CSV table of C-alpha atoms in Angstrom, one decimal:
chain,number,residue,atom,x,y,z
A,1,MET,CA,-42.4,-81.4,-34.7
A,2,ASN,CA,-43.3,-80.3,-30.9
A,3,PHE,CA,-42.0,-83.8,-29.9
A,4,THR,CA,-39.0,-84.0,-31.5
A,5,ALA,CA,-37.6,-80.5,-29.9
A,6,GLN,CA,-39.3,-81.2,-26.4
A,7,ASN,CA,-36.5,-84.3,-26.9
A,8,ALA,CA,-33.8,-82.5,-27.8
A,9,SER,CA,-34.2,-79.2,-25.1
A,10,ARG,CA,-34.2,-82.2,-22.4
A,11,LYS,CA,-31.1,-83.9,-23.4
A,12,TRP,CA,-29.3,-80.3,-23.9
A,13,ALA,CA,-30.2,-79.9,-20.4
A,14,TYR,CA,-29.1,-83.3,-18.7
A,15,GLY,CA,-25.8,-83.1,-20.3
A,16,ALA,CA,-25.7,-79.7,-18.8
A,17,PHE,CA,-26.6,-80.8,-16.0
A,18,ARG,CA,-23.6,-83.8,-15.6
A,19,ARG,CA,-21.0,-81.3,-16.9
A,20,ILE,CA,-22.3,-78.7,-14.2
A,21,GLY,CA,-22.2,-81.7,-11.0
A,22,ALA,CA,-18.2,-83.1,-12.6
A,23,ALA,CA,-17.3,-79.2,-12.5
A,24,MET,CA,-18.9,-79.2,-9.1
A,25,VAL,CA,-17.2,-82.1,-7.7
A,26,THR,CA,-13.7,-81.4,-9.4
A,27,VAL,CA,-14.0,-77.7,-7.5
A,28,ALA,CA,-14.8,-80.0,-4.0
A,29,ALA,CA,-11.9,-82.0,-5.1
A,30,VAL,CA,-9.0,-78.7,-5.3
A,31,ALA,CA,-10.6,-77.8,-2.0
A,32,ILE,CA,-10.1,-80.6,-0.6
A,33,LEU,CA,-6.7,-80.5,-1.8
A,34,ILE,CA,-5.8,-77.0,-0.5
A,35,GLY,CA,-7.2,-77.8,2.4
A,36,MET,CA,-5.6,-80.6,3.8
A,37,PRO,CA,-2.4,-80.8,6.5
A,38,VAL,CA,0.9,-82.3,4.4
A,39,GLU,CA,3.2,-84.0,7.0
A,40,PRO,CA,6.3,-83.3,6.8
A,41,ALA,CA,7.5,-87.1,7.5
A,42,TRP,CA,4.8,-88.1,4.6
A,43,ALA,CA,5.7,-85.1,2.5
A,44,ALA,CA,10.3,-86.6,2.8
A,45,LYS,CA,9.0,-90.3,1.6
A,46,ARG,CA,6.8,-89.6,-1.2
A,47,SER,CA,8.2,-91.0,-4.2
A,48,ARG,CA,9.3,-88.8,-7.0
A,49,ALA,CA,8.2,-91.5,-10.0
A,50,ALA,CA,5.0,-91.9,-8.9
A,51,PRO,CA,4.1,-88.4,-7.7
A,52,TRP,CA,0.2,-89.4,-7.9
A,53,ASP,CA,0.2,-92.4,-6.5
A,54,ASP,CA,-1.3,-91.2,-2.5
A,55,LEU,CA,-2.7,-88.5,-3.5
A,56,PHE,CA,-5.8,-89.9,-2.6
A,57,ARG,CA,-4.7,-91.9,0.7
A,58,ASP,CA,-6.1,-89.9,3.0
A,59,LEU,CA,-9.1,-89.6,1.9
A,60,SER,CA,-10.8,-92.6,3.2
A,61,PRO,CA,-13.7,-91.8,6.0
A,62,ARG,CA,-11.6,-91.2,9.6
A,63,PRO,CA,-14.3,-92.7,12.8
A,64,ARG,CA,-16.7,-89.9,14.4
A,65,PRO,CA,-17.0,-89.8,18.0
A,66,THR,CA,-19.4,-90.5,19.8
A,67,THR,CA,-19.9,-88.0,22.0
A,68,ARG,CA,-19.7,-84.5,20.9
A,69,ARG,CA,-18.1,-81.8,23.6
A,70,ALA,CA,-20.7,-78.9,23.7
A,71,ALA,CA,-19.6,-75.0,22.6
A,72,GLU,CA,-18.4,-73.5,26.3
A,73,PRO,CA,-19.8,-69.8,26.6
A,74,LEU,CA,-17.6,-67.0,26.6
A,75,SER,CA,-18.3,-66.0,29.8
A,76,LYS,CA,-17.2,-69.2,31.8
A,77,ALA,CA,-14.6,-68.6,28.9
A,78,VAL,CA,-10.6,-68.2,30.9
A,79,VAL,CA,-9.0,-64.4,30.1
A,80,PRO,CA,-5.5,-63.9,31.8
A,81,LEU,CA,-5.2,-61.4,34.0
A,82,PRO,CA,-2.2,-58.6,34.3
A,83,LYS,CA,0.0,-59.8,37.0
A,84,PRO,CA,-0.6,-58.2,40.5
A,85,ARG,CA,1.0,-54.6,41.1
A,86,PRO,CA,4.0,-55.4,43.3
A,87,SER,CA,3.7,-53.6,47.2
A,88,GLU,CA,7.3,-51.6,46.1
A,89,ALA,CA,5.5,-49.4,43.0
A,90,PRO,CA,5.0,-46.2,44.2
A,91,SER,CA,1.2,-44.8,43.7
A,92,ALA,CA,0.3,-43.7,40.5
A,93,GLU,CA,-2.9,-40.3,41.3
A,94,ARG,CA,-6.0,-40.5,38.6
A,95,GLY,CA,-5.2,-37.8,36.2
A,96,LYS,CA,-1.4,-37.2,36.7
A,97,PRO,CA,0.6,-37.2,33.1
A,98,ASP,CA,3.2,-40.1,33.3
A,99,LYS,CA,7.0,-39.4,32.7
A,100,GLU,CA,6.5,-39.8,29.7
A,101,GLN,CA,4.7,-37.6,28.6
A,102,GLN,CA,6.1,-34.6,30.1
A,103,ALA,CA,8.9,-35.3,29.0
A,104,SER,CA,7.5,-35.6,25.0
A,105,SER,CA,5.5,-32.0,25.5
A,106,PRO,CA,7.8,-29.1,26.6
A,107,ASN,CA,5.9,-26.7,29.0
A,108,GLY,CA,4.9,-30.2,30.9
A,109,LYS,CA,1.2,-29.9,30.0
A,110,PRO,CA,0.7,-32.5,27.6
A,111,ASP,CA,-3.6,-31.1,27.6
A,112,GLN,CA,-2.8,-28.1,26.5
A,113,GLN,CA,-0.8,-26.7,22.5
A,114,ALA,CA,2.4,-25.7,23.0
A,115,THR,CA,2.5,-22.1,23.7
A,116,PRO,CA,4.9,-20.3,20.8
A,117,ALA,CA,8.0,-19.0,22.1
A,118,PRO,CA,8.0,-15.4,23.3
A,119,GLN,CA,9.6,-13.4,20.4
A,120,PRO,CA,13.9,-11.2,22.1
A,121,THR,CA,12.1,-7.8,22.6
A,122,PRO,CA,14.6,-5.6,20.5
A,123,GLN,CA,16.8,-3.4,21.1
A,124,PRO,CA,16.8,1.1,21.5
A,125,SER,CA,19.4,2.0,18.6
A,126,ALA,CA,21.3,4.7,19.1
A,127,CYS,CA,19.2,7.0,18.1
A,128,ARG,CA,16.8,6.0,20.7
A,129,LEU,CA,19.6,5.7,23.5
A,130,ALA,CA,20.5,9.6,23.3
A,131,LEU,CA,17.4,11.4,22.2
A,132,THR,CA,17.1,11.3,25.9
A,133,GLU,CA,14.4,13.4,27.7
A,134,ALA,CA,16.7,16.1,28.5
A,135,ILE,CA,16.4,16.7,25.1
A,136,ALA,CA,13.3,15.7,24.4
A,137,ILE,CA,9.9,14.1,24.9
A,138,ALA,CA,9.4,11.3,22.3
A,139,PRO,CA,8.1,8.1,23.7
A,140,SER,CA,8.8,5.4,21.3
A,141,ILE,CA,6.0,4.2,19.4
A,142,PRO,CA,5.7,1.3,17.2
A,143,ASP,CA,7.2,0.2,13.9
A,144,ILE,CA,4.3,0.6,10.7
A,145,LYS,CA,4.3,-1.0,7.7
A,146,GLY,CA,1.6,0.7,5.0
A,147,ALA,CA,0.6,0.3,2.2
A,148,GLY,CA,2.9,1.3,-1.2
A,149,GLY,CA,6.2,1.6,1.4
A,150,CYS,CA,4.6,3.7,4.2
A,151,GLY,CA,6.0,4.1,7.5
A,152,GLY,CA,9.3,3.0,9.0
A,153,GLU,CA,11.1,1.8,12.0
A,154,ASP,CA,12.1,3.4,15.2
A,155,LEU,CA,9.7,6.3,15.3
A,156,VAL,CA,9.2,8.2,17.9
A,157,ARG,CA,6.1,10.6,18.7
A,158,LEU,CA,7.7,13.9,19.6
A,159,GLU,CA,5.2,15.7,21.4
A,160,ALA,CA,7.7,18.8,23.1
A,161,ILE,CA,11.5,19.7,22.4
A,162,VAL,CA,13.2,20.4,25.9
A,163,LEU,CA,16.0,23.8,25.5
A,164,PRO,CA,19.3,23.5,27.5
A,165,ASN,CA,17.9,25.3,30.5
A,166,LYS,CA,14.5,23.3,31.4
A,167,ARG,CA,12.0,25.2,28.9
A,168,GLN,CA,9.9,23.1,26.5
A,169,VAL,CA,9.0,23.9,23.0
A,170,SER,CA,5.3,22.2,22.2
A,171,VAL,CA,4.6,20.0,19.0
A,172,LYS,CA,1.5,20.9,18.5
A,173,PRO,CA,0.7,18.8,16.9
A,174,ALA,CA,2.8,15.7,18.1
A,175,ALA,CA,5.1,14.6,15.4
A,176,ILE,CA,5.2,10.9,14.3
A,177,LEU,CA,8.8,11.1,13.7
A,178,ARG,CA,11.9,9.0,12.4
A,179,CYS,CA,14.1,9.2,15.3
A,180,THR,CA,16.7,10.8,13.2
A,181,MET,CA,14.6,13.1,12.0
A,182,ALA,CA,12.5,13.6,15.9
A,183,SER,CA,17.0,14.1,17.0
A,184,ALA,CA,18.3,16.9,13.6
A,185,LEU,CA,14.7,18.6,14.7
A,186,ALA,CA,14.8,18.9,18.2
A,187,GLY,CA,18.8,19.9,17.9
A,188,TRP,CA,18.1,23.1,15.1
A,189,ILE,CA,14.8,24.5,17.9
A,190,ARG,CA,17.8,24.2,20.9
A,191,ASN,CA,21.0,25.5,18.9
A,192,ASP,CA,20.1,27.8,16.4
A,193,ILE,CA,16.2,28.8,17.0
A,194,ALA,CA,16.1,29.4,20.4
A,195,PRO,CA,19.6,31.5,20.5
A,196,LEU,CA,18.1,33.6,17.7
A,197,ALA,CA,15.1,33.7,19.9
A,198,GLU,CA,17.1,35.2,22.8
A,199,ARG,CA,18.9,37.7,20.4
A,200,LEU,CA,14.8,39.0,20.7
A,201,GLY,CA,14.4,39.4,23.5
A,202,SER,CA,12.3,36.2,23.6
A,203,ALA,CA,12.1,32.6,23.8
A,204,VAL,CA,10.3,30.4,21.8
A,205,SER,CA,7.3,28.8,23.3
A,206,ASP,CA,6.0,26.4,20.5
A,207,LEU,CA,6.6,25.2,16.5
A,208,ASP,CA,3.6,25.2,14.9
A,209,ASN,CA,3.3,21.7,13.2
A,210,PHE,CA,2.2,21.4,9.6
A,211,ASP,CA,2.4,18.0,8.6
A,212,SER,CA,4.7,14.9,9.4
A,213,TYR,CA,3.5,11.3,8.9
A,214,GLU,CA,1.0,11.2,5.5
A,215,CYS,CA,1.6,8.0,3.7
A,216,ARG,CA,1.0,9.9,0.5
A,217,GLY,CA,2.4,11.1,-2.6
A,218,ARG,CA,4.4,14.0,-2.9
A,219,ASN,CA,3.0,17.0,-2.6
A,220,ARG,CA,-0.4,14.8,-2.4
A,221,ILE,CA,-0.3,14.3,-5.9
A,222,ALA,CA,-2.3,10.8,-7.1
A,223,GLY,CA,0.4,9.1,-8.3
A,224,ALA,CA,3.6,10.9,-7.7
A,225,LYS,CA,6.4,9.3,-6.1
A,226,LEU,CA,6.1,8.5,-2.8
A,227,SER,CA,6.8,11.5,-0.5
A,228,GLU,CA,9.9,11.5,2.6
A,229,HIS,CA,6.5,12.7,4.7
A,230,GLY,CA,4.7,8.8,4.3
A,231,ARG,CA,8.2,8.0,5.4
A,232,ALA,CA,7.9,10.1,8.6
A,233,ASN,CA,11.5,11.5,7.3
A,234,ALA,CA,10.0,14.8,6.5
A,235,VAL,CA,8.2,17.4,8.8
A,236,ASP,CA,6.5,21.1,7.7
A,237,VAL,CA,6.9,24.1,9.8
A,238,ARG,CA,4.9,27.0,9.8
A,239,ALA,CA,5.3,29.7,12.4
A,240,PHE,CA,7.5,29.6,15.9
A,241,LYS,CA,5.6,31.0,18.6
A,242,PHE,CA,6.9,33.3,21.6
A,243,ALA,CA,7.3,33.6,24.9
A,244,ASP,CA,5.1,36.4,24.6
A,245,GLY,CA,2.7,36.0,22.6
A,246,SER,CA,4.1,36.8,19.3
A,247,LEU,CA,4.4,34.7,16.4
A,248,ILE,CA,6.7,34.9,13.7
A,249,SER,CA,5.1,33.3,10.3
A,250,LEU,CA,8.2,31.7,8.6
A,251,THR,CA,6.5,32.8,4.7
A,252,ASP,CA,6.1,36.7,6.3
A,253,ARG,CA,7.0,39.6,4.0
A,254,THR,CA,6.7,41.5,7.1
A,255,VAL,CA,9.1,39.5,8.9
A,256,PRO,CA,12.6,41.2,8.9
A,257,ARG,CA,14.8,39.8,5.7
A,258,GLY,CA,17.3,39.5,8.1
A,259,LEU,CA,16.2,37.2,10.3
A,260,ARG,CA,14.2,34.8,7.7
A,261,GLU,CA,17.7,34.4,6.0
A,262,SER,CA,19.4,33.5,9.0
A,263,VAL,CA,16.0,30.9,9.6
A,264,LEU,CA,16.6,29.6,6.3
A,265,HIS,CA,21.1,29.7,6.6
A,266,SER,CA,20.2,27.0,9.4
A,267,ALA,CA,17.6,24.7,8.0
A,268,CYS,CA,19.6,24.6,5.7
A,269,THR,CA,23.2,23.3,7.4
A,270,ARG,CA,20.8,20.6,9.5
A,271,PHE,CA,18.4,19.1,6.9
A,272,SER,CA,19.4,17.3,3.1
A,273,THR,CA,15.9,19.2,1.7
A,274,VAL,CA,14.3,23.3,2.5
A,275,LEU,CA,11.4,23.4,0.8
A,276,GLY,CA,10.3,27.3,0.9
A,277,PRO,CA,8.2,30.2,-1.3
A,278,GLY,CA,9.4,30.2,-4.6
A,279,SER,CA,10.2,26.5,-4.7
A,280,ASP,CA,6.7,25.8,-6.3
A,281,TRP,CA,3.5,26.5,-5.1
A,282,TYR,CA,2.8,23.8,-3.2
A,283,HIS,CA,5.8,25.0,-0.7
A,284,GLU,CA,4.0,29.3,-0.1
A,285,ASP,CA,2.7,29.3,4.0
A,286,HIS,CA,5.3,26.5,5.7
A,287,ILE,CA,8.4,25.7,5.2
A,288,HIS,CA,9.4,22.2,4.2
A,289,LEU,CA,11.8,20.0,6.1
A,290,ASP,CA,13.5,16.1,4.9
A,291,LEU,CA,16.3,13.8,5.7
A,292,MET,CA,16.1,12.6,2.2
A,293,GLU,CA,19.1,10.4,1.5
A,294,ARG,CA,20.7,11.2,-2.4
A,295,ARG,CA,24.0,10.4,-4.1
A,296,ASN,CA,27.2,12.2,-3.1
A,297,ASN,CA,24.9,13.8,0.1
A,298,TYR,CA,23.3,16.5,-2.0
A,299,ARG,CA,21.6,19.2,-0.7
A,300,ILE,CA,18.0,21.0,-1.9
A,301,CYS,CA,18.4,24.2,-0.5
A,302,GLN,CA,15.1,26.4,-2.4
A,303,TRP,CA,13.8,28.6,-0.8
A,304,ASP,CA,13.7,33.0,-1.7
A,305,VAL,CA,13.2,35.3,1.5
A,306,TRP,CA,11.4,37.9,-0.8
A,307,ASP,CA,11.6,41.8,0.5
A,308,PRO,CA,8.4,43.3,1.8
A,309,LEU,CA,5.1,44.2,-0.7
A,310,PRO,CA,5.1,48.0,-1.0
A,311,GLN,CA,2.2,49.7,1.3
A,312,LYS,CA,0.1,51.2,-1.3
A,313,ALA,CA,0.5,50.5,-5.1
A,314,PRO,CA,1.4,52.9,-7.2
A,315,LEU,CA,-1.2,53.4,-9.7
A,316,LEU,CA,0.6,56.1,-12.2
A,317,PRO,CA,2.7,55.5,-13.8
A,318,ALA,CA,6.3,57.6,-12.8
A,319,GLU,CA,7.0,60.4,-14.3
A,320,ARG,CA,9.4,61.3,-17.4
A,321,PRO,CA,12.8,62.2,-16.6
A,322,ASP,CA,14.5,65.1,-17.9
A,323,GLU,CA,17.5,62.8,-18.7
A,324,ALA,CA,15.7,61.4,-21.0
A,325,PRO,CA,15.5,62.1,-25.2
A,326,PRO,CA,13.1,63.7,-26.5
A,327,ARG,CA,10.6,60.6,-28.1
A,328,GLU,CA,11.1,62.2,-31.6
A,329,VAL,CA,14.9,61.1,-31.4
A,330,ALA,CA,14.1,58.6,-29.6
A,331,ALA,CA,11.5,57.2,-32.5
A,332,LYS,CA,13.0,55.0,-35.1
A,333,PRO,CA,13.0,55.2,-38.9
A,334,ASP,CA,10.2,53.2,-40.2
A,335,ASP,CA,8.1,54.7,-38.2
A,336,SER,CA,8.3,58.2,-39.4
A,337,LYS,CA,7.6,56.5,-43.3
A,338,SER,CA,5.0,54.8,-41.8
A,339,ASP,CA,3.7,58.1,-40.1
A,340,ALA,CA,3.9,60.2,-43.4
A,341,LYS,CA,2.5,57.1,-45.5
A,342,SER,CA,-0.3,58.3,-43.4
A,343,ASN,CA,-0.5,61.2,-43.5
A,344,ALA,CA,-1.0,61.5,-47.6
A,345,LYS,CA,-3.8,59.1,-46.8
A,346,SER,CA,-5.0,61.7,-45.3
A,347,ASP,CA,-4.8,64.2,-47.5
A,348,ALA,CA,-5.6,62.2,-50.1
A,349,LYS,CA,-9.0,61.2,-48.3
A,350,ARG,CA,-9.9,64.9,-47.3
A,351,ASP,CA,-9.2,66.2,-51.6
A,352,ALA,CA,-11.8,64.0,-52.1
A,353,LYS,CA,-14.6,64.7,-50.0
A,354,PRO,CA,-15.1,68.2,-51.5
A,355,ASP,CA,-15.8,66.5,-54.8
A,356,ALA,CA,-17.9,64.3,-53.7
A,357,GLU,CA,-20.4,66.4,-51.8
A,358,ASN,CA,-20.5,69.0,-55.3
A,359,SER,CA,-21.8,66.0,-56.7
A,360,ASP,CA,-24.7,65.8,-54.9
A,361,ALA,CA,-25.5,68.5,-55.0
A,362,GLU,CA,-26.1,69.1,-58.4
A,363,LYS,CA,-28.1,66.2,-58.8
A,364,PRO,CA,-31.9,66.7,-58.1
A,365,GLU,CA,-33.5,65.3,-55.3
A,366,GLU,CA,-35.8,63.2,-56.7
A,367,ALA,CA,-39.0,61.6,-54.1
A,368,GLU,CA,-37.8,57.9,-54.0
A,369,PRO,CA,-40.7,55.8,-54.2
A,370,PRO,CA,-41.7,54.0,-50.2
A,371,ARG,CA,-40.8,49.9,-51.1
A,372,GLU,CA,-42.9,47.5,-49.9
A,373,GLU,CA,-42.1,45.5,-47.4
A,374,LYS,CA,-43.1,41.0,-48.0
A,375,PRO,CA,-44.0,39.6,-45.2
A,376,ALA,CA,-41.2,37.5,-43.2
A,377,LYS,CA,-43.1,34.4,-43.6
A,378,LYS,CA,-42.5,34.3,-47.3
A,379,LYS,CA,-38.8,34.9,-46.7
A,380,ARG,CA,-38.8,32.2,-44.3
A,381,ARG,CA,-39.9,30.5,-47.0
A,382,GLN,CA,-37.7,31.5,-49.9
A,383,ASN,CA,-35.3,31.1,-47.0
A,384,ARG,CA,-36.9,26.6,-46.6
A,385,ARG,CA,-36.7,26.7,-50.8
A,386,SER,CA,-33.2,27.3,-51.3
């Protein structure tokens, strides 16, 4: 059995080698046919009736050359050289860019990146042109763009207000405001407050700025609507200082009422919002001024000019006037009925008291036996059990 198996395996291997050899010969023939050059004249004269007649015509062995030409080294290979530079051509300096490269770059510098074009400077607004140094010392500052809509454009830092007589009213501290708000505040001081101070025989020297720009909600409440202070469109004025050293607080009750009312009317005429004492308890010690825009040019003026407090508070109520009706006549009929009922009850109690005393007197005095006092521990135990 082993010998038969070995013969079978040998026959199978021999057949496999034959098939592989035939396949290799076929592949070599196909490769020769693919790489064989085709002559145009021979292709034109080829017969269509017998296309396979001339298939192996060019397979005859070609005579080999008796002498083989040695391969030339790479160093002796002929390399084409560029044409010589004409004499009339301009000399090119090393490191200087060509004209095409200069034309491609915007700045004529190909090695450097193109810088962005400078932005045009914004033109000053009409308010900025009108607010000159003859009216106020208010240099312009960059625009502020804060979170939640805070900030604004066309902002100034109002440092002082120049009066018509060239006298300056210092704003302490300097207020950051929009140009329109700074212009309105300067006009109020120049045209209303300065003449009022002259009638009092003095001149305004300082303005007490309690607050101007601050990114916050109304009344500093978290989550509230954005205040006009956050838009640089409001200022809080607390007092005015005069040249003679006196200080007038706008919410001080000791200041003459007529003076405070004059300031109130002038402020409500020039500003769209005026809040002071009486509006809410947030504005009891200063006056809020802003230029908030509302529908139909609606304005808010809430400032109560309180009368001065009395120097001494009354300790006792005032005496009853002589022309007042007597208390009995002024009493209500229901009160008289209730008084009668209370009198009847008091009389009945008085009659019952002597009877009780007599009954107590008739009883013999008996010695009451002493009560045994139990310890506190037993009481606690009983309470726990119950």
